[in-house]
Tab-separated table of C-alpha atoms in Angstrom:
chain	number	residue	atom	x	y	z
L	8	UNK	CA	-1.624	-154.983	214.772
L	9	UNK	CA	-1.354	-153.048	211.598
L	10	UNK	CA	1.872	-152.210	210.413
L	11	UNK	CA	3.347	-148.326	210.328
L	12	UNK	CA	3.538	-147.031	207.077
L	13	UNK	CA	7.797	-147.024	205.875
L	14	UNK	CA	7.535	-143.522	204.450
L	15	UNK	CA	6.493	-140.366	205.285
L	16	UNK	CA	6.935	-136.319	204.523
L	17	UNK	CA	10.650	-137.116	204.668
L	18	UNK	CA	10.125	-139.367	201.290
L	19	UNK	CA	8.561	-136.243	199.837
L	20	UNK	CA	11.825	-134.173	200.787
L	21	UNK	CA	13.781	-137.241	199.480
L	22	UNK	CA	12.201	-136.863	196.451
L	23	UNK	CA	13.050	-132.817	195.769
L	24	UNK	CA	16.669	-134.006	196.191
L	25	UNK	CA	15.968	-136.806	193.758
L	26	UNK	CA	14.456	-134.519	190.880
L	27	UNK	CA	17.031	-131.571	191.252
L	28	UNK	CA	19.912	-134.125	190.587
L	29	UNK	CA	18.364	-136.095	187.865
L	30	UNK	CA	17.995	-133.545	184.790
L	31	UNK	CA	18.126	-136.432	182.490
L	32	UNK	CA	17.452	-140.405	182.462
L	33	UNK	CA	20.976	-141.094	182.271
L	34	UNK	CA	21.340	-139.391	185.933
L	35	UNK	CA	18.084	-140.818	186.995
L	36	UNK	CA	19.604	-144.854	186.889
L	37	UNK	CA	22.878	-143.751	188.218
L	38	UNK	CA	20.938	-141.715	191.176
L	39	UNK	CA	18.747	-145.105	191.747
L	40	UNK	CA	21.487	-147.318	191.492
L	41	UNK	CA	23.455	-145.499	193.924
L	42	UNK	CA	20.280	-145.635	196.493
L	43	UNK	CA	20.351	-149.614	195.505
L	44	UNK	CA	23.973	-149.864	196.088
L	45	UNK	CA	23.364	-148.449	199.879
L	46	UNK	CA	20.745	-150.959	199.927
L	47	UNK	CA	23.164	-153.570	199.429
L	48	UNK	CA	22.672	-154.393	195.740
L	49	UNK	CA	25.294	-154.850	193.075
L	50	UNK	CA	25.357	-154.112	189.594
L	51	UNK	CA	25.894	-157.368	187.010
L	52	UNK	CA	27.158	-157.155	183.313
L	53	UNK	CA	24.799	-158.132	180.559
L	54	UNK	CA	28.084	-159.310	178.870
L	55	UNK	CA	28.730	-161.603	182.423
L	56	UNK	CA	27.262	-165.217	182.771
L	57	UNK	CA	24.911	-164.482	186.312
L	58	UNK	CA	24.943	-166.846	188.883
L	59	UNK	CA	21.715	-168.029	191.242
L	60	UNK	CA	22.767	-166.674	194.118
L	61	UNK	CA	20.328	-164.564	196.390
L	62	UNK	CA	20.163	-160.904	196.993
L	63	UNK	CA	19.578	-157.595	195.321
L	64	UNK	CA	21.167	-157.152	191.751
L	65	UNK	CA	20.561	-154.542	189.059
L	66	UNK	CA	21.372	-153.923	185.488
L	67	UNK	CA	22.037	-150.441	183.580
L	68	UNK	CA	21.218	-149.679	180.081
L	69	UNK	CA	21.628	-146.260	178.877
L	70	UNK	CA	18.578	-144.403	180.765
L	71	UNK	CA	17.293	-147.609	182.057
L	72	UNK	CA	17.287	-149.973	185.135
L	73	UNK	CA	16.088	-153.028	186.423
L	74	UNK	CA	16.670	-153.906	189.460
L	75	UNK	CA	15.560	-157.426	191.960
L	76	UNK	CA	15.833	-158.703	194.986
L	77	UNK	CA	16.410	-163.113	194.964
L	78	UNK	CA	15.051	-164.203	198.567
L	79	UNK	CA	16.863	-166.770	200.313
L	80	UNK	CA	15.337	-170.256	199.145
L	81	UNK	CA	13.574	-168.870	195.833
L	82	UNK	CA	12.498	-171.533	193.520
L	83	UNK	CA	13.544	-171.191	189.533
L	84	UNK	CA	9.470	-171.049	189.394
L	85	UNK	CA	9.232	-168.501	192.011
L	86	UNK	CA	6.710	-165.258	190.310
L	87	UNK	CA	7.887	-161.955	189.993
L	88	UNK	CA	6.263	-158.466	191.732
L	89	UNK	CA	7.404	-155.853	188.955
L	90	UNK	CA	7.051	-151.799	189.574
L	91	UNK	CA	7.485	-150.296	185.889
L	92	UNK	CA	7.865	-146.917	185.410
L	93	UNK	CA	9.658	-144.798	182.792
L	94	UNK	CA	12.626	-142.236	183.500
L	95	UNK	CA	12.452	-139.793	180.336
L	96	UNK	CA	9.926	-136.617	180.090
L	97	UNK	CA	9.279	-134.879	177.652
L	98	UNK	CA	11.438	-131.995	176.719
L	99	UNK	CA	13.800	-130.349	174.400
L	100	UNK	CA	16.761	-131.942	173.249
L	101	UNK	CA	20.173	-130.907	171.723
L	102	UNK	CA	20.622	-131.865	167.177
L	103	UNK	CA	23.234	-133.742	166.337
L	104	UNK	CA	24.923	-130.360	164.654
L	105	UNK	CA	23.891	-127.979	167.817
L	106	UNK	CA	25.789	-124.644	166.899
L	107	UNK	CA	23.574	-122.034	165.072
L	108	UNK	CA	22.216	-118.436	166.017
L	109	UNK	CA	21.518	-115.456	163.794
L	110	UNK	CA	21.402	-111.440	163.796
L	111	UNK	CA	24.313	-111.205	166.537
L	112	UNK	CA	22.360	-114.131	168.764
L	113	UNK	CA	24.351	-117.468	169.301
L	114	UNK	CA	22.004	-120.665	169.704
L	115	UNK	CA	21.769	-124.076	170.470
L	116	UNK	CA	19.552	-126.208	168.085
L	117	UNK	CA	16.830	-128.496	169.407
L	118	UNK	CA	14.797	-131.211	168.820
L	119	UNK	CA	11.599	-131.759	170.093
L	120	UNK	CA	11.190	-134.635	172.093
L	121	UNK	CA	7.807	-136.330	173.340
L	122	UNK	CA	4.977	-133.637	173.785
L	123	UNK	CA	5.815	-131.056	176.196
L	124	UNK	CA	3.738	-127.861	176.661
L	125	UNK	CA	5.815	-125.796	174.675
L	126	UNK	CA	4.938	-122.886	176.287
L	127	UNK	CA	6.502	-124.095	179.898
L	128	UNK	CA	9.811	-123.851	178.361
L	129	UNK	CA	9.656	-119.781	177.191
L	130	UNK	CA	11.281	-117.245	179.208
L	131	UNK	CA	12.867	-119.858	182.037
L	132	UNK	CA	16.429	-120.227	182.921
L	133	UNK	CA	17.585	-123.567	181.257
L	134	UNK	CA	20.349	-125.855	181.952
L	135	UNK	CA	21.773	-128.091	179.707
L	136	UNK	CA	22.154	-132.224	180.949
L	137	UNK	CA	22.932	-135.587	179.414
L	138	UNK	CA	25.754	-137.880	178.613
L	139	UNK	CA	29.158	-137.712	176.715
L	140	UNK	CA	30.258	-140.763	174.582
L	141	UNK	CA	33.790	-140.625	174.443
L	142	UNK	CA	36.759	-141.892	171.698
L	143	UNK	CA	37.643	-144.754	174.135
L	144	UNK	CA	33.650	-146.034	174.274
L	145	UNK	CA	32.971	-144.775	177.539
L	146	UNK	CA	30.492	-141.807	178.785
L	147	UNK	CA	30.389	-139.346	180.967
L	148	UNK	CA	27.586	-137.707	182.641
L	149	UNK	CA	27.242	-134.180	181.954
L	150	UNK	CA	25.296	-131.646	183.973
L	151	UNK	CA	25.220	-127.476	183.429
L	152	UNK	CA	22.739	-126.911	186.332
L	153	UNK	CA	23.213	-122.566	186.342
L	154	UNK	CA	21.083	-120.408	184.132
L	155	UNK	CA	22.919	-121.037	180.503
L	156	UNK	CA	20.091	-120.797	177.550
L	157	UNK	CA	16.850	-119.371	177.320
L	158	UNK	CA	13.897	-119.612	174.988
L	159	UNK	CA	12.521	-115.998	174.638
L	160	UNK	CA	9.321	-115.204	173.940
L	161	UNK	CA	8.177	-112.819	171.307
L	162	UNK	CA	7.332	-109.048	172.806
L	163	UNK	CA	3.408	-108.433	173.086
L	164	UNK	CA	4.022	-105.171	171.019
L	165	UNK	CA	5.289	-107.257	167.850
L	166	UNK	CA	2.261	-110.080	168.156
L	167	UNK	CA	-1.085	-108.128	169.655
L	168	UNK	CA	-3.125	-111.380	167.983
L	169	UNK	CA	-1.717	-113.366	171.184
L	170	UNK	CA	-4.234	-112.066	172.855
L	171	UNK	CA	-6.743	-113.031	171.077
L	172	UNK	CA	-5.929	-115.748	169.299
L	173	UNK	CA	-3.389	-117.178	171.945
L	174	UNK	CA	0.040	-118.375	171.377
L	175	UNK	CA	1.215	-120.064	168.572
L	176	UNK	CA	4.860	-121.198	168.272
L	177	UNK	CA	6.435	-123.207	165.216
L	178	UNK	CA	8.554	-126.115	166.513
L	179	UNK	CA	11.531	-125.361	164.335
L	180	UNK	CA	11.475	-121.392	163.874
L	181	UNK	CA	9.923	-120.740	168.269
L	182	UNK	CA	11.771	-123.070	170.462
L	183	UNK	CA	16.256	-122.345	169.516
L	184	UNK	CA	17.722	-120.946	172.586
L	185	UNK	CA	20.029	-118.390	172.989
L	186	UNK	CA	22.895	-118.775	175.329
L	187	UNK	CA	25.257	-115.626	173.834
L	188	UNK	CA	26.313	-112.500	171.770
L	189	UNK	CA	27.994	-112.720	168.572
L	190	UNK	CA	28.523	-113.439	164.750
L	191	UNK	CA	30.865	-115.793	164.971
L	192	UNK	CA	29.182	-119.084	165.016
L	193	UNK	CA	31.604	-122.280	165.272
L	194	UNK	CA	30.816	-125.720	164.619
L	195	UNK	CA	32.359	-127.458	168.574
L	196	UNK	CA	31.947	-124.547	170.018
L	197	UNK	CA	28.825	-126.396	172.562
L	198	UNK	CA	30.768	-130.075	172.740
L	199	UNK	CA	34.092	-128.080	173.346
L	200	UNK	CA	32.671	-125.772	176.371
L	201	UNK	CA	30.757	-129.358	177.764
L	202	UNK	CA	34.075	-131.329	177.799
L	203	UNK	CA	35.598	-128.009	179.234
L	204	UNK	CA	33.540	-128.278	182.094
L	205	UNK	CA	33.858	-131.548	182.383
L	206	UNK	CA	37.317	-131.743	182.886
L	207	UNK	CA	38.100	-133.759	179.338
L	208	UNK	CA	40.378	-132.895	176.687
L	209	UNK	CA	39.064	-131.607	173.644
L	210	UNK	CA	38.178	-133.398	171.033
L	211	UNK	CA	37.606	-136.590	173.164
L	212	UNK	CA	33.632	-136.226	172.499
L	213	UNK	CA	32.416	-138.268	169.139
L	214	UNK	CA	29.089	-138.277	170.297
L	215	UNK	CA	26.186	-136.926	172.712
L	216	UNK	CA	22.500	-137.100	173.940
L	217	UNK	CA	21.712	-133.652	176.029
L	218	UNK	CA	18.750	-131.975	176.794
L	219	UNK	CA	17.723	-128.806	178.516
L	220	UNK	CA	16.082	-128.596	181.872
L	221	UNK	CA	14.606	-125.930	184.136
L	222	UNK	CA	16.875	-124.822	186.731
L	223	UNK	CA	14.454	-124.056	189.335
L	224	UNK	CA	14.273	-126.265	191.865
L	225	UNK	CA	11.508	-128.277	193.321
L	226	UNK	CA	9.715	-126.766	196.332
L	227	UNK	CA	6.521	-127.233	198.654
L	228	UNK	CA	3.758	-124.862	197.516
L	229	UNK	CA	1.134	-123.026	199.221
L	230	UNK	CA	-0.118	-121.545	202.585
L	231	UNK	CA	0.139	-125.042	204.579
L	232	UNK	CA	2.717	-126.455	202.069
L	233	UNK	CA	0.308	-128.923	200.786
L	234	UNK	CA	1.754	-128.835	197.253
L	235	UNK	CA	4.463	-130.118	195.334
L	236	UNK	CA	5.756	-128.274	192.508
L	237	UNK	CA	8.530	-129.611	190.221
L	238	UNK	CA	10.010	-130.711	187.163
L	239	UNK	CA	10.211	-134.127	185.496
L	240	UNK	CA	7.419	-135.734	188.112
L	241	UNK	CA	6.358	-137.542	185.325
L	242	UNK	CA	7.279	-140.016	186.038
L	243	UNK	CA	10.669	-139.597	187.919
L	244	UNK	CA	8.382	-139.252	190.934
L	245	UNK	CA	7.425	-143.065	189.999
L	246	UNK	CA	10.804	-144.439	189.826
L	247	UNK	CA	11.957	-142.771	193.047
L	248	UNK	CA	9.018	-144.484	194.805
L	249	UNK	CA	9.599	-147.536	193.003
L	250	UNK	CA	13.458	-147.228	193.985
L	251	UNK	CA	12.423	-146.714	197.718
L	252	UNK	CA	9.658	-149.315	197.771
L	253	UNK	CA	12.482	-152.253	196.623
L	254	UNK	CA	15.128	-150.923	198.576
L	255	UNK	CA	12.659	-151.708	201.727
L	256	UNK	CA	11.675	-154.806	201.135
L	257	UNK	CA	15.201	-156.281	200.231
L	258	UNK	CA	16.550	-155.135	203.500
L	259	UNK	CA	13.672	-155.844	205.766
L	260	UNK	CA	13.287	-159.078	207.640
L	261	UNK	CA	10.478	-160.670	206.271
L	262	UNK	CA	9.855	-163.746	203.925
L	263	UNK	CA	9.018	-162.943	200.567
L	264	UNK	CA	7.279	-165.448	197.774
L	265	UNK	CA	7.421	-163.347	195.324
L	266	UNK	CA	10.465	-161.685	193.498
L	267	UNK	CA	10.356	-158.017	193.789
L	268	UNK	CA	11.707	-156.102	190.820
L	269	UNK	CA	12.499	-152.675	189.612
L	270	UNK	CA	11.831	-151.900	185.793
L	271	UNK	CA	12.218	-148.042	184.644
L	272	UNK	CA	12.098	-147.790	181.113
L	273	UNK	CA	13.271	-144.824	179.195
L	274	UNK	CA	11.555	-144.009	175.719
L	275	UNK	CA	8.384	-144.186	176.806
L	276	UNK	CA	7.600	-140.797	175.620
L	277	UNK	CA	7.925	-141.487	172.416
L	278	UNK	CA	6.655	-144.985	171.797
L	279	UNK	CA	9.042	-147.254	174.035
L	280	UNK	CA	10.593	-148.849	170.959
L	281	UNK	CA	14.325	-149.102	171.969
L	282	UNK	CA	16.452	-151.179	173.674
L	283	UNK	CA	15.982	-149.211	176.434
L	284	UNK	CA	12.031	-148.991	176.136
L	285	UNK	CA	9.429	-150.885	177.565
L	286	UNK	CA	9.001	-152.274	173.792
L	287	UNK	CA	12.173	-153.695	173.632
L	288	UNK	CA	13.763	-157.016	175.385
L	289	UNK	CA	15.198	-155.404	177.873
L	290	UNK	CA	12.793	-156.747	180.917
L	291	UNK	CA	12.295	-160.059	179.922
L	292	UNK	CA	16.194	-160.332	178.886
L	293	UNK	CA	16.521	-160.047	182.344
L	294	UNK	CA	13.527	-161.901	184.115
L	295	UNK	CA	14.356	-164.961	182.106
L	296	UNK	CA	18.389	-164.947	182.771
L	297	UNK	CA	17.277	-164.606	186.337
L	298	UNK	CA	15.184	-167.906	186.236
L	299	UNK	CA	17.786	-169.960	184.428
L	300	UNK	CA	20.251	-168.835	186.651
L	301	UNK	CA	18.437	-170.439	189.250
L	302	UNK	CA	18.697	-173.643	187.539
L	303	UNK	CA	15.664	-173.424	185.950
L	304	UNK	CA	14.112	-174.352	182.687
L	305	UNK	CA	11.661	-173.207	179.985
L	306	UNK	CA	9.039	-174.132	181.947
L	307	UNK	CA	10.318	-173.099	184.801
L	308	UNK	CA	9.845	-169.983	183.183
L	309	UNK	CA	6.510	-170.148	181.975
L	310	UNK	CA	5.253	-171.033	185.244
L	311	UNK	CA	7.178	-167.608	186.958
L	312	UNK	CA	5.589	-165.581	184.425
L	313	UNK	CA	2.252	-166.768	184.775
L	314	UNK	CA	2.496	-166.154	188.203
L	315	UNK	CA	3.716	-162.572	187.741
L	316	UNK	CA	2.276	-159.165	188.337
L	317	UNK	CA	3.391	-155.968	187.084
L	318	UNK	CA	1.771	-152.255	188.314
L	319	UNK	CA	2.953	-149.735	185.675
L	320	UNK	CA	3.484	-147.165	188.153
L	321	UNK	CA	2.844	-143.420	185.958
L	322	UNK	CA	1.381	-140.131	186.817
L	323	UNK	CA	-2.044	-139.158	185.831
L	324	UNK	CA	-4.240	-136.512	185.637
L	325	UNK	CA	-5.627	-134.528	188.865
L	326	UNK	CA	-8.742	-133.141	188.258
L	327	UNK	CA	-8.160	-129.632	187.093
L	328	UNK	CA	-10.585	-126.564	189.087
L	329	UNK	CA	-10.832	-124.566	185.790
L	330	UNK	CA	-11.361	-127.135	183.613
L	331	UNK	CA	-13.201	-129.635	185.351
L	332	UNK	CA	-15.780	-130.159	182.229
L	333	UNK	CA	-12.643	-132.051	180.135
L	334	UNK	CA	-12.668	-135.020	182.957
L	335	UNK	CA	-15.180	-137.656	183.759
L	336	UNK	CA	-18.088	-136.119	185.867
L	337	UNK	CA	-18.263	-138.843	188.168
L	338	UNK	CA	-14.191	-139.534	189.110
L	339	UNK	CA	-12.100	-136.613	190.275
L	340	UNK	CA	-9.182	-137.416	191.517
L	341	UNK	CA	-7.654	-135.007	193.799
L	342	UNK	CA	-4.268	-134.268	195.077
L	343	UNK	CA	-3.576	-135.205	198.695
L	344	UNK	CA	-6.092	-137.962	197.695
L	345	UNK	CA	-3.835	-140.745	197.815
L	346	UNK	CA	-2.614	-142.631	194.308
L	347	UNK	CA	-5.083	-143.739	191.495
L	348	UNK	CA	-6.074	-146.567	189.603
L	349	UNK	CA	-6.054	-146.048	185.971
L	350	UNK	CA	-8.769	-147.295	183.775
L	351	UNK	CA	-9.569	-147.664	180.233
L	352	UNK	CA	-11.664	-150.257	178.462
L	353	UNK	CA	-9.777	-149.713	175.019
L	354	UNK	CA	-6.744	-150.683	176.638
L	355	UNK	CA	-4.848	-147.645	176.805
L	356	UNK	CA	-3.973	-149.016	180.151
L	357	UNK	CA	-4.033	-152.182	181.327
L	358	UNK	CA	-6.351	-152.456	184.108
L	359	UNK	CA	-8.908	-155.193	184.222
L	360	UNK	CA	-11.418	-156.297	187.590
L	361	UNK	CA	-8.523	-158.838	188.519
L	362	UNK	CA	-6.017	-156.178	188.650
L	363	UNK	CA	-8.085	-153.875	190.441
L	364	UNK	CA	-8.071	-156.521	192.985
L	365	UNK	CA	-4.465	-156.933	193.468
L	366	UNK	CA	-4.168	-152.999	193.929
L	367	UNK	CA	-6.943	-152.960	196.236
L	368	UNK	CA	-5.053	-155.763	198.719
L	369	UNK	CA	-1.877	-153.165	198.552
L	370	UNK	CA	-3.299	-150.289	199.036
L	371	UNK	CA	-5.418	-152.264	202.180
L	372	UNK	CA	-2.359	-153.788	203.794
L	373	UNK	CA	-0.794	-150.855	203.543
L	374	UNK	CA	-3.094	-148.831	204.671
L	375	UNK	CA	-3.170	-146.085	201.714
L	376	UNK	CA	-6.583	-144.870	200.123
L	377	UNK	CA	-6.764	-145.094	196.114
L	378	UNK	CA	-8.708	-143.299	193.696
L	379	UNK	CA	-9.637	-143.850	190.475
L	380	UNK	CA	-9.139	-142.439	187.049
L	381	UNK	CA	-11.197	-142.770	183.733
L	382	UNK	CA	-11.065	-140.312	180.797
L	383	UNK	CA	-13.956	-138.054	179.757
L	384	UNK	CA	-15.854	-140.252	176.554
L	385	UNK	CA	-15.518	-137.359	174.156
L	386	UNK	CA	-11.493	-137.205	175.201
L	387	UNK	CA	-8.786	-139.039	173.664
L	388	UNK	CA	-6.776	-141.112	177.063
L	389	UNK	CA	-3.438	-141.331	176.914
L	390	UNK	CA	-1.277	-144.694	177.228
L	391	UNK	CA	1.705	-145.641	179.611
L	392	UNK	CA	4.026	-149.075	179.268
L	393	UNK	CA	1.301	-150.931	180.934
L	394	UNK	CA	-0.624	-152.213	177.664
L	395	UNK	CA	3.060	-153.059	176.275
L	396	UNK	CA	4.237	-154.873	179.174
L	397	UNK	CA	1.277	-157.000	179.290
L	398	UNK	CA	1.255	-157.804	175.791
L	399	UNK	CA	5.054	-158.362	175.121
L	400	UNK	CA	5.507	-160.325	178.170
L	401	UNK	CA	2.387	-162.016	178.570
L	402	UNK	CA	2.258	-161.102	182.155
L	403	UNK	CA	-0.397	-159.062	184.545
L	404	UNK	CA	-0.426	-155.732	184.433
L	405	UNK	CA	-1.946	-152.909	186.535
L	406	UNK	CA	-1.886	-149.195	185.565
L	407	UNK	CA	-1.453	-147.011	188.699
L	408	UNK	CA	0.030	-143.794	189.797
L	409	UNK	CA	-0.105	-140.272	191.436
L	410	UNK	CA	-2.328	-137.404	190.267
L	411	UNK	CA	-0.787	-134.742	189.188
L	412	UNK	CA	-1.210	-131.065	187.007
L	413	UNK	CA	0.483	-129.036	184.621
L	414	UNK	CA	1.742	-132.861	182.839
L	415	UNK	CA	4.029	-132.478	180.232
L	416	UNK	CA	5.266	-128.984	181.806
L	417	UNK	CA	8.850	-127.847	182.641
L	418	UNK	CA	7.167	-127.839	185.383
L	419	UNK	CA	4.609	-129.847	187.172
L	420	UNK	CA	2.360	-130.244	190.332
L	421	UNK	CA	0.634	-132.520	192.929
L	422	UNK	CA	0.301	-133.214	196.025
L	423	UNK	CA	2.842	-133.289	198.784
L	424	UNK	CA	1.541	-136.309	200.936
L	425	UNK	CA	1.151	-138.919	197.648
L	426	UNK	CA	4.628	-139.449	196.878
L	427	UNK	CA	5.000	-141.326	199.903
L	428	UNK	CA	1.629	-142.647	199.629
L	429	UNK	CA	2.663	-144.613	196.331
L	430	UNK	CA	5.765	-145.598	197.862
L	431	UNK	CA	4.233	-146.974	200.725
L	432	UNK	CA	1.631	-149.074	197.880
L	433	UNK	CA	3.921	-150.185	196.469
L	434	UNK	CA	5.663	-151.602	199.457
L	435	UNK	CA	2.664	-153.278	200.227
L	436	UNK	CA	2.171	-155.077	196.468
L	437	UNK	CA	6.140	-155.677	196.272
L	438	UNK	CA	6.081	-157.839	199.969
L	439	UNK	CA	2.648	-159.853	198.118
């Protein structure tokens, strides 16, 4: 008898509450770790000597997590069963001087970070998110989630070529927001109302990393509510599957030969080359401690990592209805279609006829159709961790994910029924 499927529309709705509350990658561990903790697993030090004992343990590093579950009798050789994914989007985020304005406007300067459709982010209500890092060397989460800047656009009247020759904005000169009236621009005046709000003394800040977010919060779209629309999907909606998908296995009674792990990655947006990225040591840092904890030895840990799989777990593109001519004429994947497999012969992602194979027998046991996803010839693909994680660790990897719209938007779209869809893949490739 086949198995029921662990998630369902109430994943979805899990999810909404997931996005609203994590505005920024810092918020995005702490939310998974506190579904982990629930779960039963603890948190270990980097600084701490780890011991071999079984059950679910995670580490936090700035905006990133890995988590894994040690079943009872797991050999120092026993292979791994990684979900990567990658908790930053792209956005705009807040200069190390952020107190500007001009002509009676007071602003907030920003940074571009990754490649977001700049357009998504005129004329919407914007929040302001991140972390603190205080005189003592602690942080503090930070979140202003009410209407407090704004980008605004330039009036039709003073720029009739927009019509014509569509918008153009200039990253430095287009994107400040304004969030108040007045000449009287101070140097502290943003840090000072942040640790105002957050209940700190002034002057306590000595550093930050904040970014702005949409304030509108995720809802189901359309006649039948087929649709999901929302921000930071990509690829939050990854690591909250991933998140669910480990939490399930570790507490369900079942015998596991493989190690299932957690990896989200921040960074990736920008090249993963951090300590936090899927370029840095981060992962293997902590698959490696993990097998000598265990007793093992260096060829303990050769032989785990040869064994290992890894699906980079990232959104992808949904075949658009009024652009269909920039995808591949012969795959289309739809929303509501289940997740995809993501291929690319120049290795852009990882995918080979082996890995396809290990999706396939995760989708199959658990019961989930796949599609698939190539890039139009004459279009440039895109890239995910995937290629890195293979290459840095030496370890099979499998690019996957959810099709989606609108990428790189404040605001992005798919369909309702795949979050759970993934999760419930990834179930099945986590359990082996």
């Amino acid at each position: 008898m086949r198995t029921p499927p662990r998630f369902d529309r109430g994943h979805t709705d899990d999810l909404m509450s997931f996005l609203a509350a994590s505005p920024s990658p810092y918020h995005a561990v702490a939310n998974a770790a506190e579904r982990l903790e629930k779960a039963g697993f603890r948190q270990v030090a980097e600084t701490d000597a780890w011991d071999g004992t079984s059950g679910g343990k995670y580490v936090l590093r700035g905006g990133a997590i890995v988590a894994w579950y040690v079943p009872e009798g797991a050999e120092p050789h026993t292979p791994f069963r990684i979900v990567g994914a990658h908790t930053d989007s792209p956005n705009l985020r807040v200069k190390p001087r952020p107190d500007s304005g001009a002509h009676g406007w007071r602003q907030v300067a920003v940074e571009v970070y990754g490649g977001p459709l700049l357009n998504s982010w005129l004329d919407r209500d914007l929040g302001l998110a991140g972390r603190l890092s205080l005189r003592d060397g602690s942080t503090r989460l930070v979140n202003i989630d009410r209407p407090l800047l704004r980008v605004p656009q330039l009036a039709i009247h003073l720029d009739r070529s927009v019509t014509s020759d569509g918008l153009k904005l200039d990253k430095q000169r287009h994107l400040q927001p304004i969030w108040g009236l007045g000449n009287d621009v101070r140097d502290g005046d943003l840090i000072r109302y942040l640790e105002e709000e957050s209940g700190l003394a002034e002057g306590e800040t000595t550093g930050w990393d904040l970014m702005v977010h949409s304030i509108e919060p995720p809802a189901y779209l359309g006649r039948d509510k087929e649709l999901l629309a929302g921000p930071r999907m990509d690829n939050l909606l990854s690591v909250h599957a991933g998140t669910a998908a480990l939490a399930a296995v570790a507490t369900a009674d079942e015998t596991l030969s493989y190690i299932p792990v957690l990896a989200a990655f921040d960074h990736e947006e920008n090249g993963s080359q951090s300590d936090t990225g899927a370029d840095g040591p981060l992962l293997g840092s902590v698959l490696e401690r993990s097998v000598f904890a265990r007793g093992g030895s260096y060829e303990d840990r050769a032989r785990a990592f040869a064994g290992t799989v890894c699906l980079s777990s990232d959104t992808g593109h949904a075949v658009h209805p009024n652009y269909a001519e920039r995808h591949d004429p012969t795959h289309h994947p739809r929303a509501g279609g289940g997740p995809i497999l993501k291929v690319n012969v120049n290795n852009r992602y990882a995918t080979d006829g082996s890995g396809r194979a290990v999706w396939a027998a995760a989708c199959e046991k658990a019961d989930v159709p796949f599609q698939t996803f190539v890039s139009n010839n004459s279009m440039p693909c895109g890239t995910t961790i995937g290629p890195i994680t293979a290459a840095r660790h030496g370890i099979k990897t499998v690019d996957i994910g959810v099709a989606i719209l609108s990428m790189h938007s404040a605001r992005e779209l798919c369909g309702a029924t795949d979050p759970f869809l993934l999760a419930n893949s990834l179930v099945g490739f986590l359990e082996g």
